Amino acid sequence: MSPVNIEKYVGRKAEIIYQDSKGNFTKRRVSVYSVRDGQVRVLDWGKKSFRTLKEERILSALPFVGRTG
């Protein structure tokens, strides 16, 4: 389980800190679309594509207000 309640960001923009499978940390601006079975479906504004992230690897999330892209 993630230390962050990412479900509260469904339908909203958030800035997250994410640790990938290699242990690298990234800060991402995303729109959260769904959370299901430990998988988080987001639109990653930096990569300009949809991503499926593992909920357990999201270390931090804050509301994002501002321009994306």
mmCIF file of N, CA and C in Angstrom:
data_model
loop_
_atom_site.group_PDB
_atom_site.id
_atom_site.type_symbol
_atom_site.label_atom_id
_atom_site.label_comp_id
_atom_site.label_asym_id
_atom_site.label_seq_id
_atom_site.Cartn_x
_atom_site.Cartn_y
_atom_site.Cartn_z
ATOM 1 N N MET A 1 0.842 -1.191 0.000
ATOM 2 C CA MET A 1 0.000 0.000 0.000
ATOM 3 C C MET A 1 0.879 1.243 0.000
ATOM 4 N N SER A 2 0.446 2.224 -0.739
ATOM 5 C CA SER A 2 1.160 3.494 -0.823
ATOM 6 C C SER A 2 1.016 4.274 0.478
ATOM 7 N N PRO A 3 2.072 5.011 0.868
ATOM 8 C CA PRO A 3 1.939 5.879 2.041
ATOM 9 C C PRO A 3 1.058 7.092 1.748
ATOM 10 N N VAL A 4 0.623 7.232 0.502
ATOM 11 C CA VAL A 4 -0.168 8.375 0.052
ATOM 12 C C VAL A 4 -1.567 7.893 -0.329
ATOM 13 N N ASN A 5 -2.587 8.648 0.057
ATOM 14 C CA ASN A 5 -3.948 8.330 -0.376
ATOM 15 C C ASN A 5 -4.181 8.962 -1.743
ATOM 16 N N ILE A 6 -3.722 8.301 -2.781
ATOM 17 C CA ILE A 6 -3.798 8.852 -4.135
ATOM 18 C C ILE A 6 -5.234 8.867 -4.658
ATOM 19 N N GLU A 7 -6.103 8.053 -4.085
ATOM 20 C CA GLU A 7 -7.497 8.006 -4.545
ATOM 21 C C GLU A 7 -8.190 9.356 -4.435
ATOM 22 N N LYS A 8 -7.786 10.171 -3.478
ATOM 23 C CA LYS A 8 -8.440 11.477 -3.323
ATOM 24 C C LYS A 8 -8.107 12.430 -4.474
ATOM 25 N N TYR A 9 -7.147 12.063 -5.321
ATOM 26 C CA TYR A 9 -6.768 12.889 -6.465
ATOM 27 C C TYR A 9 -7.418 12.445 -7.776
ATOM 28 N N VAL A 10 -8.247 11.421 -7.741
ATOM 29 C CA VAL A 10 -8.920 10.980 -8.968
ATOM 30 C C VAL A 10 -9.758 12.143 -9.501
ATOM 31 N N GLY A 11 -9.553 12.445 -10.783
ATOM 32 C CA GLY A 11 -10.248 13.560 -11.418
ATOM 33 C C GLY A 11 -9.584 14.906 -11.191
ATOM 34 N N ARG A 12 -8.384 14.885 -10.595
ATOM 35 C CA ARG A 12 -7.675 16.126 -10.281
ATOM 36 C C ARG A 12 -6.234 16.046 -10.771
ATOM 37 N N LYS A 13 -5.581 17.201 -10.806
ATOM 38 C CA LYS A 13 -4.154 17.260 -11.126
ATOM 39 C C LYS A 13 -3.358 17.183 -9.832
ATOM 40 N N ALA A 14 -2.222 16.504 -9.903
ATOM 41 C CA ALA A 14 -1.361 16.374 -8.729
ATOM 42 C C ALA A 14 0.099 16.387 -9.160
ATOM 43 N N GLU A 15 0.937 16.775 -8.234
ATOM 44 C CA GLU A 15 2.381 16.658 -8.429
ATOM 45 C C GLU A 15 2.817 15.533 -7.504
ATOM 46 N N ILE A 16 3.442 14.515 -8.072
ATOM 47 C CA ILE A 16 3.808 13.337 -7.286
ATOM 48 C C ILE A 16 5.317 13.112 -7.311
ATOM 49 N N ILE A 17 5.777 12.436 -6.279
ATOM 50 C CA ILE A 17 7.137 11.898 -6.247
ATOM 51 C C ILE A 17 6.973 10.394 -6.408
ATOM 52 N N TYR A 18 7.679 9.839 -7.385
ATOM 53 C CA TYR A 18 7.524 8.434 -7.747
ATOM 54 C C TYR A 18 8.888 7.763 -7.791
ATOM 55 N N GLN A 19 8.955 6.539 -7.265
ATOM 56 C CA GLN A 19 10.187 5.752 -7.329
ATOM 57 C C GLN A 19 9.968 4.622 -8.326
ATOM 58 N N ASP A 20 10.776 4.596 -9.387
ATOM 59 C CA ASP A 20 10.602 3.561 -10.404
ATOM 60 C C ASP A 20 11.224 2.241 -9.958
ATOM 61 N N SER A 21 11.105 1.229 -10.790
ATOM 62 C CA SER A 21 11.570 -0.119 -10.438
ATOM 63 C C SER A 21 13.081 -0.205 -10.260
ATOM 64 N N LYS A 22 13.817 0.775 -10.802
ATOM 65 C CA LYS A 22 15.276 0.796 -10.659
ATOM 66 C C LYS A 22 15.723 1.608 -9.449
ATOM 67 N N GLY A 23 14.767 2.191 -8.738
ATOM 68 C CA GLY A 23 15.098 2.979 -7.557
ATOM 69 C C GLY A 23 15.283 4.462 -7.822
ATOM 70 N N ASN A 24 15.069 4.892 -9.066
ATOM 71 C CA ASN A 24 15.193 6.312 -9.404
ATOM 72 C C ASN A 24 13.953 7.072 -8.949
ATOM 73 N N PHE A 25 14.161 8.292 -8.470
ATOM 74 C CA PHE A 25 13.064 9.144 -8.034
ATOM 75 C C PHE A 25 12.770 10.185 -9.107
ATOM 76 N N THR A 26 11.479 10.408 -9.367
ATOM 77 C CA THR A 26 11.084 11.443 -10.316
ATOM 78 C C THR A 26 9.937 12.253 -9.732
ATOM 79 N N LYS A 27 9.885 13.521 -10.124
ATOM 80 C CA LYS A 27 8.755 14.377 -9.782
ATOM 81 C C LYS A 27 7.934 14.508 -11.052
ATOM 82 N N ARG A 28 6.644 14.222 -10.948
ATOM 83 C CA ARG A 28 5.783 14.222 -12.127
ATOM 84 C C ARG A 28 4.528 15.044 -11.868
ATOM 85 N N ARG A 29 4.094 15.737 -12.895
ATOM 86 C CA ARG A 29 2.802 16.424 -12.862
ATOM 87 C C ARG A 29 1.840 15.550 -13.652
ATOM 88 N N VAL A 30 0.777 15.139 -12.990
ATOM 89 C CA VAL A 30 -0.132 14.169 -13.591
ATOM 90 C C VAL A 30 -1.588 14.565 -13.357
ATOM 91 N N SER A 31 -2.456 14.022 -14.188
ATOM 92 C CA SER A 31 -3.896 14.013 -13.939
ATOM 93 C C SER A 31 -4.240 12.572 -13.605
ATOM 94 N N VAL A 32 -4.842 12.363 -12.449
ATOM 95 C CA VAL A 32 -5.148 11.009 -11.987
ATOM 96 C C VAL A 32 -6.526 10.610 -12.514
ATOM 97 N N TYR A 33 -6.577 9.492 -13.236
ATOM 98 C CA TYR A 33 -7.827 9.024 -13.826
ATOM 99 C C TYR A 33 -8.477 7.911 -13.026
ATOM 100 N N SER A 34 -7.687 6.968 -12.511
ATOM 101 C CA SER A 34 -8.290 5.874 -11.752
ATOM 102 C C SER A 34 -7.246 5.202 -10.871
ATOM 103 N N VAL A 35 -7.767 4.547 -9.833
ATOM 104 C CA VAL A 35 -6.935 3.736 -8.943
ATOM 105 C C VAL A 35 -7.670 2.413 -8.771
ATOM 106 N N ARG A 36 -6.987 1.318 -9.127
ATOM 107 C CA ARG A 36 -7.633 0.010 -9.043
ATOM 108 C C ARG A 36 -6.583 -1.074 -8.862
ATOM 109 N N ASP A 37 -6.786 -1.910 -7.873
ATOM 110 C CA ASP A 37 -5.913 -3.065 -7.630
ATOM 111 C C ASP A 37 -4.436 -2.685 -7.595
ATOM 112 N N GLY A 38 -4.128 -1.563 -6.953
ATOM 113 C CA GLY A 38 -2.737 -1.146 -6.819
ATOM 114 C C GLY A 38 -2.148 -0.465 -8.038
ATOM 115 N N GLN A 39 -2.965 -0.251 -9.066
ATOM 116 C CA GLN A 39 -2.516 0.407 -10.293
ATOM 117 C C GLN A 39 -3.173 1.785 -10.388
ATOM 118 N N VAL A 40 -2.378 2.785 -10.730
ATOM 119 C CA VAL A 40 -2.873 4.153 -10.846
ATOM 120 C C VAL A 40 -2.724 4.582 -12.304
ATOM 121 N N ARG A 41 -3.830 4.931 -12.912
ATOM 122 C CA ARG A 41 -3.830 5.365 -14.321
ATOM 123 C C ARG A 41 -3.783 6.884 -14.339
ATOM 124 N N VAL A 42 -2.751 7.430 -14.982
ATOM 125 C CA VAL A 42 -2.548 8.878 -15.003
ATOM 126 C C VAL A 42 -2.213 9.360 -16.410
ATOM 127 N N LEU A 43 -2.450 10.648 -16.620
ATOM 128 C CA LEU A 43 -1.900 11.339 -17.779
ATOM 129 C C LEU A 43 -0.694 12.091 -17.260
ATOM 130 N N ASP A 44 0.491 11.709 -17.711
ATOM 131 C CA ASP A 44 1.747 12.343 -17.295
ATOM 132 C C ASP A 44 1.982 13.531 -18.216
ATOM 133 N N TRP A 45 1.893 14.747 -17.658
ATOM 134 C CA TRP A 45 2.003 15.955 -18.471
ATOM 135 C C TRP A 45 3.415 16.162 -19.008
ATOM 136 N N GLY A 46 4.436 15.711 -18.311
ATOM 137 C CA GLY A 46 5.807 15.850 -18.791
ATOM 138 C C GLY A 46 6.093 14.958 -19.985
ATOM 139 N N LYS A 47 5.574 13.741 -19.950
ATOM 140 C CA LYS A 47 5.776 12.792 -21.043
ATOM 141 C C LYS A 47 4.679 12.900 -22.102
ATOM 142 N N LYS A 48 3.628 13.631 -21.771
ATOM 143 C CA LYS A 48 2.478 13.820 -22.666
ATOM 144 C C LYS A 48 1.904 12.490 -23.128
ATOM 145 N N SER A 49 1.747 11.580 -22.162
ATOM 146 C CA SER A 49 1.169 10.278 -22.472
ATOM 147 C C SER A 49 0.549 9.676 -21.214
ATOM 148 N N PHE A 50 -0.327 8.699 -21.442
ATOM 149 C CA PHE A 50 -0.921 7.979 -20.325
ATOM 150 C C PHE A 50 0.087 6.986 -19.774
ATOM 151 N N ARG A 51 0.042 6.815 -18.468
ATOM 152 C CA ARG A 51 0.925 5.877 -17.785
ATOM 153 C C ARG A 51 0.111 5.095 -16.764
ATOM 154 N N THR A 52 0.561 3.888 -16.486
ATOM 155 C CA THR A 52 0.024 3.114 -15.379
ATOM 156 C C THR A 52 1.152 2.974 -14.370
ATOM 157 N N LEU A 53 0.929 3.520 -13.184
ATOM 158 C CA LEU A 53 1.941 3.523 -12.131
ATOM 159 C C LEU A 53 1.528 2.573 -11.022
ATOM 160 N N LYS A 54 2.510 2.038 -10.324
ATOM 161 C CA LYS A 54 2.217 1.209 -9.164
ATOM 162 C C LYS A 54 1.962 2.125 -7.971
ATOM 163 N N GLU A 55 0.818 1.929 -7.354
ATOM 164 C CA GLU A 55 0.409 2.777 -6.238
ATOM 165 C C GLU A 55 1.451 2.781 -5.123
ATOM 166 N N GLU A 56 2.046 1.646 -4.856
ATOM 167 C CA GLU A 56 3.017 1.532 -3.767
ATOM 168 C C GLU A 56 4.287 2.341 -4.002
ATOM 169 N N ARG A 57 4.533 2.753 -5.229
ATOM 170 C CA ARG A 57 5.747 3.516 -5.543
ATOM 171 C C ARG A 57 5.533 5.025 -5.529
ATOM 172 N N ILE A 58 4.308 5.451 -5.284
ATOM 173 C CA ILE A 58 4.028 6.884 -5.157
ATOM 174 C C ILE A 58 4.335 7.277 -3.720
ATOM 175 N N LEU A 59 5.348 8.111 -3.548
ATOM 176 C CA LEU A 59 5.838 8.449 -2.215
ATOM 177 C C LEU A 59 5.223 9.723 -1.658
ATOM 178 N N SER A 60 4.763 10.602 -2.543
ATOM 179 C CA SER A 60 4.203 11.878 -2.115
ATOM 180 C C SER A 60 3.264 12.382 -3.197
ATOM 181 N N ALA A 61 2.230 13.104 -2.785
ATOM 182 C CA ALA A 61 1.316 13.723 -3.749
ATOM 183 C C ALA A 61 0.741 14.989 -3.143
ATOM 184 N N LEU A 62 0.721 16.026 -3.961
ATOM 185 C CA LEU A 62 0.137 17.309 -3.569
ATOM 186 C C LEU A 62 -0.731 17.805 -4.711
ATOM 187 N N PRO A 63 -1.785 18.563 -4.395
ATOM 188 C CA PRO A 63 -2.585 19.141 -5.476
ATOM 189 C C PRO A 63 -1.719 20.051 -6.332
ATOM 190 N N PHE A 64 -1.956 20.021 -7.627
ATOM 191 C CA PHE A 64 -1.209 20.888 -8.535
ATOM 192 C C PHE A 64 -2.157 21.918 -9.117
ATOM 193 N N VAL A 65 -1.813 23.176 -8.923
ATOM 194 C CA VAL A 65 -2.596 24.273 -9.478
ATOM 195 C C VAL A 65 -1.665 25.057 -10.377
ATOM 196 N N GLY A 66 -2.015 25.176 -11.618
ATOM 197 C CA GLY A 66 -1.165 25.901 -12.556
ATOM 198 C C GLY A 66 -1.229 25.273 -13.923
ATOM 199 N N ARG A 67 -0.392 25.770 -14.776
ATOM 200 C CA ARG A 67 -0.359 25.270 -16.150
ATOM 201 C C ARG A 67 0.415 23.972 -16.236
ATOM 202 N N THR A 68 -0.049 23.091 -17.081
ATOM 203 C CA THR A 68 0.667 21.851 -17.364
ATOM 204 C C THR A 68 1.150 21.919 -18.796
ATOM 205 N N GLY A 69 2.212 21.156 -19.057
ATOM 206 C CA GLY A 69 2.689 21.095 -20.437
ATOM 207 C C GLY A 69 3.728 22.032 -20.768
#
